[in-house]
CSV table of C-alpha atoms in Angstrom, one decimal:
chain,number,residue,atom,x,y,z
A,438,UNK,CA,0.5,42.0,-12.4
A,439,UNK,CA,3.0,44.6,-13.6
A,440,UNK,CA,1.7,47.3,-11.3
A,441,UNK,CA,1.7,44.9,-8.4
A,442,UNK,CA,5.3,44.0,-9.1
A,443,UNK,CA,6.2,47.7,-9.3
A,444,UNK,CA,4.6,48.3,-5.8
A,445,UNK,CA,6.5,45.3,-4.4
A,446,UNK,CA,9.8,46.4,-5.9
A,447,UNK,CA,9.3,50.0,-4.8
A,448,UNK,CA,8.7,48.8,-1.2
A,449,UNK,CA,12.2,47.3,-1.1
A,450,UNK,CA,13.8,44.2,0.4
A,451,UNK,CA,14.7,43.2,4.0
A,452,UNK,CA,17.2,40.7,5.3
A,453,UNK,CA,16.0,38.0,7.5
A,454,UNK,CA,17.9,35.3,9.5
A,455,UNK,CA,16.9,31.7,8.9
A,456,UNK,CA,18.0,28.7,10.9
A,457,UNK,CA,18.3,25.3,9.5
A,458,UNK,CA,18.8,22.1,11.4
A,459,UNK,CA,20.3,18.8,10.3
A,460,UNK,CA,20.0,15.7,12.4
A,461,UNK,CA,21.9,12.9,10.7
A,462,UNK,CA,21.1,9.4,11.8
A,463,UNK,CA,24.0,7.0,12.2
A,464,UNK,CA,24.0,3.3,12.2
A,465,UNK,CA,25.5,3.0,15.7
A,466,UNK,CA,22.9,5.2,17.4
A,467,UNK,CA,25.0,8.3,18.0
A,468,UNK,CA,23.6,11.4,16.5
A,469,UNK,CA,25.1,14.8,16.1
A,470,UNK,CA,22.7,17.6,15.5
A,471,UNK,CA,24.0,20.7,13.7
A,472,UNK,CA,22.4,24.2,13.4
A,473,UNK,CA,23.3,26.7,10.8
A,474,UNK,CA,22.1,30.3,10.3
A,475,UNK,CA,22.0,32.3,7.1
A,476,UNK,CA,20.7,35.6,5.9
A,477,UNK,CA,18.1,35.7,3.1
A,478,UNK,CA,16.7,38.7,1.2
A,479,UNK,CA,13.0,38.9,0.8
A,480,UNK,CA,10.6,41.6,-0.4
A,481,UNK,CA,8.9,43.6,2.4
A,482,UNK,CA,5.5,43.3,0.7
A,483,UNK,CA,4.1,40.2,-0.8
A,484,UNK,CA,1.7,39.9,-3.8
A,485,UNK,CA,-1.1,38.8,-1.5
A,486,UNK,CA,-0.7,41.9,0.8
A,487,UNK,CA,-0.9,44.2,-2.2
A,488,UNK,CA,-4.0,42.4,-3.6
A,489,UNK,CA,-5.7,42.4,-0.3
A,490,UNK,CA,-5.4,46.1,0.2
A,491,UNK,CA,-8.7,47.7,0.9
A,492,UNK,CA,-10.2,50.3,-1.5
A,493,UNK,CA,-9.8,53.0,1.2
A,494,UNK,CA,-6.1,52.1,1.8
A,495,UNK,CA,-3.0,53.0,-0.1
A,496,UNK,CA,0.8,52.7,0.2
A,497,UNK,CA,2.8,55.9,0.3
A,498,UNK,CA,6.4,55.8,-0.9
A,499,UNK,CA,8.7,58.6,0.3
A,500,UNK,CA,12.4,58.4,-0.5
A,501,UNK,CA,14.6,57.0,2.3
A,502,UNK,CA,11.7,55.9,4.5
A,503,UNK,CA,9.7,52.7,5.0
A,504,UNK,CA,6.5,52.4,3.0
A,505,UNK,CA,3.5,54.0,4.7
A,506,UNK,CA,0.1,52.3,4.7
A,507,UNK,CA,-2.4,55.1,4.9
A,508,UNK,CA,-6.1,55.8,4.3
A,509,UNK,CA,-7.0,57.5,1.1
A,510,UNK,CA,-8.3,61.1,1.4
A,511,UNK,CA,-11.2,61.7,-1.0
A,512,UNK,CA,-11.7,65.4,-1.3
A,513,UNK,CA,-15.4,65.0,-2.1
A,514,UNK,CA,-16.0,63.0,1.1
A,515,UNK,CA,-13.8,64.9,3.6
A,516,UNK,CA,-15.6,67.8,5.4
A,517,UNK,CA,-12.4,69.9,5.4
A,518,UNK,CA,-12.1,69.8,1.6
A,519,UNK,CA,-15.8,69.6,0.9
A,520,UNK,CA,-16.3,73.1,2.3
A,521,UNK,CA,-13.6,74.5,0.0
A,522,UNK,CA,-14.6,72.8,-3.2
A,523,UNK,CA,-18.2,73.9,-3.1
A,524,UNK,CA,-21.3,72.3,-4.7
A,525,UNK,CA,-20.6,72.9,-8.4
A,526,UNK,CA,-23.3,70.7,-9.7
A,527,UNK,CA,-26.0,71.6,-7.1
A,528,UNK,CA,-26.4,68.1,-5.8
A,529,UNK,CA,-26.8,66.6,-9.3
A,530,UNK,CA,-24.0,64.4,-10.5
A,531,UNK,CA,-22.3,65.6,-13.6
A,532,UNK,CA,-23.3,63.7,-16.7
A,533,UNK,CA,-21.3,63.2,-19.9
A,534,UNK,CA,-23.0,61.4,-22.7
A,535,UNK,CA,-20.8,60.3,-25.6
A,536,UNK,CA,-22.6,59.6,-28.8
A,537,UNK,CA,-21.3,59.1,-32.4
A,538,UNK,CA,-21.3,62.4,-34.1
A,539,UNK,CA,-21.4,64.3,-30.8
A,540,UNK,CA,-17.9,63.7,-29.6
A,541,UNK,CA,-16.0,66.6,-28.0
A,542,UNK,CA,-13.6,67.2,-30.8
A,543,UNK,CA,-11.6,70.4,-31.5
A,544,UNK,CA,-13.0,72.7,-34.3
A,545,UNK,CA,-11.1,73.8,-37.3
A,546,UNK,CA,-7.6,75.0,-36.6
A,547,UNK,CA,-7.1,78.7,-36.1
A,548,UNK,CA,-4.2,79.8,-38.4
A,549,UNK,CA,-3.3,83.3,-37.3
A,550,UNK,CA,-0.6,83.7,-40.0
A,551,UNK,CA,-2.9,82.9,-42.9
A,552,UNK,CA,-2.7,85.8,-45.4
A,553,UNK,CA,0.5,87.3,-43.9
A,554,UNK,CA,3.0,88.4,-46.5
A,555,UNK,CA,6.7,89.2,-46.3
A,556,UNK,CA,7.6,92.8,-45.8
A,557,UNK,CA,10.3,92.6,-48.5
A,558,UNK,CA,10.7,90.2,-51.4
A,559,UNK,CA,13.4,87.5,-51.2
A,560,UNK,CA,16.9,88.5,-52.3
A,561,UNK,CA,17.8,87.8,-56.0
A,562,UNK,CA,19.0,84.2,-56.6
A,563,UNK,CA,17.1,82.7,-53.7
A,564,UNK,CA,14.7,80.0,-54.8
A,565,UNK,CA,11.4,79.4,-53.0
A,566,UNK,CA,7.9,80.8,-52.9
A,567,UNK,CA,7.8,84.3,-54.4
A,568,UNK,CA,4.9,86.6,-55.5
A,569,UNK,CA,4.3,86.2,-59.3
A,570,UNK,CA,5.1,89.9,-60.0
A,571,UNK,CA,7.5,91.3,-57.3
A,572,UNK,CA,7.6,95.1,-57.3
A,573,UNK,CA,10.8,96.9,-58.1
A,574,UNK,CA,12.8,97.6,-55.0
A,575,UNK,CA,13.8,101.2,-54.4
A,576,UNK,CA,15.9,102.7,-51.7
A,577,UNK,CA,12.9,103.0,-49.5
A,578,UNK,CA,12.0,99.4,-50.0
A,579,UNK,CA,9.3,97.7,-52.1
A,580,UNK,CA,6.3,99.8,-53.0
A,581,UNK,CA,2.8,98.6,-53.8
A,582,UNK,CA,-0.4,100.5,-54.4
A,583,UNK,CA,-2.9,100.3,-51.5
A,584,UNK,CA,-0.8,98.3,-49.0
A,585,UNK,CA,1.1,101.2,-47.3
A,586,UNK,CA,4.4,100.2,-49.0
A,587,UNK,CA,4.6,96.8,-47.3
A,588,UNK,CA,4.6,94.6,-50.4
A,589,UNK,CA,1.5,92.8,-49.3
A,590,UNK,CA,-0.2,92.7,-52.6
A,591,UNK,CA,-0.5,89.1,-53.8
A,592,UNK,CA,-3.1,86.7,-52.5
A,593,UNK,CA,-2.0,83.2,-51.4
A,594,UNK,CA,-3.7,81.6,-54.4
A,595,UNK,CA,-1.5,83.5,-56.8
A,596,UNK,CA,1.9,82.4,-55.3
A,597,UNK,CA,3.9,80.0,-57.3
A,598,UNK,CA,6.8,77.6,-56.5
A,599,UNK,CA,10.1,78.5,-58.3
A,600,UNK,CA,12.2,75.6,-56.9
A,601,UNK,CA,11.8,73.0,-59.6
A,602,UNK,CA,11.7,73.6,-63.4
A,603,UNK,CA,9.6,70.5,-64.1
A,604,UNK,CA,6.9,71.6,-61.7
A,605,UNK,CA,3.5,73.0,-62.9
A,606,UNK,CA,3.9,76.1,-60.7
A,607,UNK,CA,1.2,75.4,-58.1
A,608,UNK,CA,1.8,75.0,-54.4
A,609,UNK,CA,-0.2,71.9,-54.0
């Protein structure tokens, strides 16, 4: 019902004139008939018209225009589009079988920064994760054997947390 209401509201309202008559009867036989006219707002589309819409029909809503009732274009049925989309499945409908244990789920996450080390150790006084034995900094920067002078010498498992004194020193 909410989608039908959305379509009805999107179509908008229209004003219509209504006439009402009153014909009072008097005791003495003289009658005086009166007519009054009034404007009433009503929705352009009714719930029944939206529900009765054929499967091949649709309403198009374009700003500042009246709703357009049009036929749906299905690219797989229209010759114009069929020639352009091609026969990808060679006449056989595509099948997708979903079974427990065979769901199309993503594999393990690819972590491209795993094993990357900082080029320089953190400045003195900064708390956080630091290598257990930071090399002495020289004018050229930190030096470490076998890593080209980049300070990439400690594996992730040997890192310790220096933020809390009551911590056991592990990252986990």
